[in-house]
């Protein structure tokens, strides 16, 4: 379960407290059973396109429900670790710049962990996501993402358009 820590020092919030905080701030969070995926696929540092598709297939029923309920029409797999991602440091510089998107940013963490920092309803807070966490950063919410010291995450990304989304770095009035 995600762990929430507020910039003002409140927290960390675990379990039901974290769940309630995210719900109160309009951030969709679900806990998925990632043990349904082949352990080899979740642990190996790099995945071929075929292996990525196999990983996605493990969650076909859940992804179909998300598509039906929220209109997520496409998906892919993102793997970030020093072995799979030679330009990891460069990528992280961009991920760590605050930005927003015009659609939701949805991630199901299947291995590793990451840290989303969001500003909603006048509060800035970090959400540590670990395997089984599905989080949706709402459209137009200013946020950034970084890895933890383990520098490893594997996640399924869900998109509301076929082309995915672009990051908008310039601040503009955002929801929340
Ligand atoms: Fe983003």
Short mmCIF file of C-alpha atoms and ligand atoms in Angstrom, two decimals:
data_model
loop_
_atom_site.label_atom_id
_atom_site.label_comp_id
_atom_site.label_asym_id
_atom_site.label_seq_id
_atom_site.Cartn_x
_atom_site.Cartn_y
_atom_site.Cartn_z
CA UNK A 1 0.00 0.00 0.00
CA UNK A 2 1.22 3.46 -0.91
CA UNK A 3 2.74 5.60 1.84
CA UNK A 4 1.85 9.31 1.87
CA UNK A 5 4.07 12.02 3.36
CA UNK A 6 3.06 15.68 3.35
CA UNK A 7 5.53 18.45 2.63
CA UNK A 8 4.48 20.16 5.88
CA UNK A 9 5.90 17.20 7.80
CA UNK A 10 2.60 15.40 8.44
CA UNK A 11 2.88 11.66 8.10
CA UNK A 12 3.96 9.26 6.92
CA UNK A 13 0.43 7.95 6.47
CA UNK A 14 0.07 4.20 5.97
CA UNK A 15 -2.79 1.84 5.13
CA UNK A 16 -6.27 3.20 5.69
CA UNK A 17 -4.96 6.68 6.56
CA UNK A 18 -3.08 6.88 3.26
CA UNK A 19 -6.09 5.48 1.40
CA UNK A 20 -8.41 8.07 2.98
CA UNK A 21 -5.99 10.94 2.28
CA UNK A 22 -5.69 10.04 -1.40
CA UNK A 23 -9.47 9.64 -1.75
CA UNK A 24 -10.03 13.00 -0.04
CA UNK A 25 -7.63 14.61 -2.50
CA UNK A 26 -9.24 13.04 -5.56
CA UNK A 27 -6.38 10.68 -6.33
CA UNK A 28 -7.52 7.26 -7.50
CA UNK A 29 -5.62 4.44 -5.81
CA UNK A 30 -6.21 0.71 -5.98
CA UNK A 31 -4.33 -2.29 -4.60
CA UNK A 32 -3.79 -4.98 -7.24
CA UNK A 33 -2.50 -8.53 -6.79
CA UNK A 34 0.77 -8.50 -8.72
CA UNK A 35 1.58 -12.08 -7.73
CA UNK A 36 -0.58 -13.11 -10.70
CA UNK A 37 2.33 -12.08 -12.95
CA UNK A 38 5.19 -14.48 -13.66
CA UNK A 39 7.95 -13.80 -11.10
CA UNK A 40 10.58 -14.02 -13.83
CA UNK A 41 8.91 -11.15 -15.67
CA UNK A 42 8.67 -8.98 -12.59
CA UNK A 43 12.26 -9.58 -11.48
CA UNK A 44 14.36 -9.54 -14.66
CA UNK A 45 15.87 -6.12 -15.36
CA UNK A 46 14.98 -5.96 -19.05
CA UNK A 47 11.95 -7.21 -20.97
CA UNK A 48 11.55 -7.92 -24.68
CA UNK A 49 8.41 -6.53 -26.34
CA UNK A 50 6.92 -10.04 -26.20
CA UNK A 51 7.65 -10.31 -22.48
CA UNK A 52 6.12 -6.88 -21.90
CA UNK A 53 2.94 -8.05 -23.63
CA UNK A 54 2.95 -11.23 -21.54
CA UNK A 55 3.24 -9.11 -18.39
CA UNK A 56 0.31 -6.94 -19.49
CA UNK A 57 -1.76 -10.04 -20.27
CA UNK A 58 -1.42 -11.13 -16.63
CA UNK A 59 -3.61 -8.15 -15.73
CA UNK A 60 -6.01 -8.33 -18.68
CA UNK A 61 -9.20 -8.48 -16.62
CA UNK A 62 -8.23 -5.53 -14.41
CA UNK A 63 -7.09 -3.48 -17.38
CA UNK A 64 -10.37 -4.21 -19.18
CA UNK A 65 -12.25 -2.92 -16.14
CA UNK A 66 -10.11 0.24 -16.07
CA UNK A 67 -10.78 0.79 -19.77
CA UNK A 68 -14.51 0.42 -19.22
CA UNK A 69 -14.70 2.53 -16.07
CA UNK A 70 -12.22 5.28 -16.91
CA UNK A 71 -11.66 5.17 -20.66
CA UNK A 72 -8.01 4.11 -20.64
CA UNK A 73 -7.62 2.92 -24.21
CA UNK A 74 -3.95 2.06 -24.49
CA UNK A 75 -1.06 0.94 -22.34
CA UNK A 76 2.62 0.13 -22.35
CA UNK A 77 5.30 -1.06 -19.96
CA UNK A 78 8.00 1.19 -18.55
CA UNK A 79 11.16 -0.28 -17.06
CA UNK A 80 13.63 2.00 -15.33
CA UNK A 81 16.87 0.68 -13.85
CA UNK A 82 20.55 1.28 -14.62
CA UNK A 83 20.83 -1.89 -16.73
CA UNK A 84 17.70 -1.41 -18.85
CA UNK A 85 18.01 2.36 -19.10
CA UNK A 86 21.48 3.60 -20.07
CA UNK A 87 20.28 7.22 -20.07
CA UNK A 88 18.51 6.85 -16.72
CA UNK A 89 20.12 9.92 -15.13
CA UNK A 90 19.08 12.06 -18.10
CA UNK A 91 15.50 10.73 -18.05
CA UNK A 92 15.18 11.32 -14.34
CA UNK A 93 16.14 14.97 -14.74
CA UNK A 94 13.00 15.43 -16.87
CA UNK A 95 10.79 13.26 -14.67
CA UNK A 96 11.89 15.29 -11.66
CA UNK A 97 10.83 18.59 -13.21
CA UNK A 98 7.39 19.60 -12.06
CA UNK A 99 4.80 19.31 -14.84
CA UNK A 100 1.24 18.30 -15.58
CA UNK A 101 -0.66 16.49 -18.31
CA UNK A 102 -4.04 17.09 -19.90
CA UNK A 103 -5.02 13.52 -19.09
CA UNK A 104 -4.58 11.24 -16.09
CA UNK A 105 -1.19 9.65 -15.47
CA UNK A 106 -1.93 6.08 -14.44
CA UNK A 107 0.65 3.57 -13.25
CA UNK A 108 0.39 0.02 -11.95
CA UNK A 109 3.65 -0.76 -10.17
CA UNK A 110 4.62 -4.39 -10.75
CA UNK A 111 8.18 -4.27 -9.35
CA UNK A 112 10.50 -1.81 -7.65
CA UNK A 113 9.23 1.48 -6.33
CA UNK A 114 8.90 5.17 -7.11
CA UNK A 115 7.91 8.44 -5.58
CA UNK A 116 5.22 10.74 -6.99
CA UNK A 117 5.04 14.25 -5.55
CA UNK A 118 1.70 15.98 -6.22
CA UNK A 119 0.11 19.30 -5.38
CA UNK A 120 -3.65 19.04 -4.85
CA UNK A 121 -6.05 21.25 -2.95
CA UNK A 122 -3.19 23.49 -1.85
CA UNK A 123 -1.21 20.65 -0.32
CA UNK A 124 2.00 19.11 -1.61
CA UNK A 125 2.55 15.48 -0.73
CA UNK A 126 4.65 12.51 -1.79
CA UNK A 127 3.27 9.08 -2.52
CA UNK A 128 5.68 6.16 -2.32
CA UNK A 129 4.33 3.48 -4.66
CA UNK A 130 5.40 -0.16 -4.45
CA UNK A 131 4.29 -3.40 -6.17
CA UNK A 132 0.50 -3.65 -6.31
CA UNK A 133 -0.13 0.09 -6.15
CA UNK A 134 -2.19 1.50 -8.98
CA UNK A 135 -2.23 5.28 -8.85
CA UNK A 136 -3.81 7.87 -11.11
CA UNK A 137 -2.38 11.38 -11.00
CA UNK A 138 -5.41 13.40 -12.12
CA UNK A 139 -5.18 15.47 -15.29
CA UNK A 140 -3.88 19.04 -14.76
CA UNK A 141 -2.33 18.16 -11.39
CA UNK A 142 1.20 19.53 -10.99
CA UNK A 143 3.53 16.69 -10.09
CA UNK A 144 6.91 15.08 -10.56
CA UNK A 145 8.30 11.58 -10.27
CA UNK A 146 11.56 10.20 -9.01
CA UNK A 147 13.05 6.86 -8.16
CA UNK A 148 14.12 5.84 -4.69
CA UNK A 149 17.67 4.79 -3.88
CA UNK A 150 16.95 1.34 -5.33
CA UNK A 151 16.74 3.03 -8.77
CA UNK A 152 14.40 0.39 -10.07
CA UNK A 153 10.78 0.40 -11.14
CA UNK A 154 8.67 -1.62 -13.54
CA UNK A 155 5.18 -0.34 -14.24
CA UNK A 156 2.27 -0.63 -16.66
CA UNK A 157 1.19 2.80 -17.93
CA UNK A 158 -2.41 3.40 -18.96
CA UNK A 159 -3.40 6.16 -21.37
CA UNK A 160 -6.68 7.82 -22.29
CA UNK A 161 -5.53 8.50 -25.86
CA UNK A 162 -3.72 6.31 -28.35
CA UNK A 163 -0.78 8.67 -28.49
CA UNK A 164 -0.27 8.91 -24.77
CA UNK A 165 0.36 12.25 -23.19
CA UNK A 166 2.85 15.08 -23.24
CA UNK A 167 4.38 16.73 -20.22
CA UNK A 168 3.63 20.44 -19.82
CA UNK A 169 6.36 22.04 -17.77
CA UNK A 170 5.12 25.63 -17.74
CA UNK A 171 2.88 26.21 -14.79
CA UNK A 172 -0.70 27.22 -15.48
CA UNK A 173 -3.76 27.16 -13.28
CA UNK A 174 -4.27 23.56 -12.37
CA UNK A 175 -7.00 21.70 -10.60
CA UNK A 176 -6.76 20.50 -7.05
FE1 LIG B 1 3.90 13.11 -15.37
#
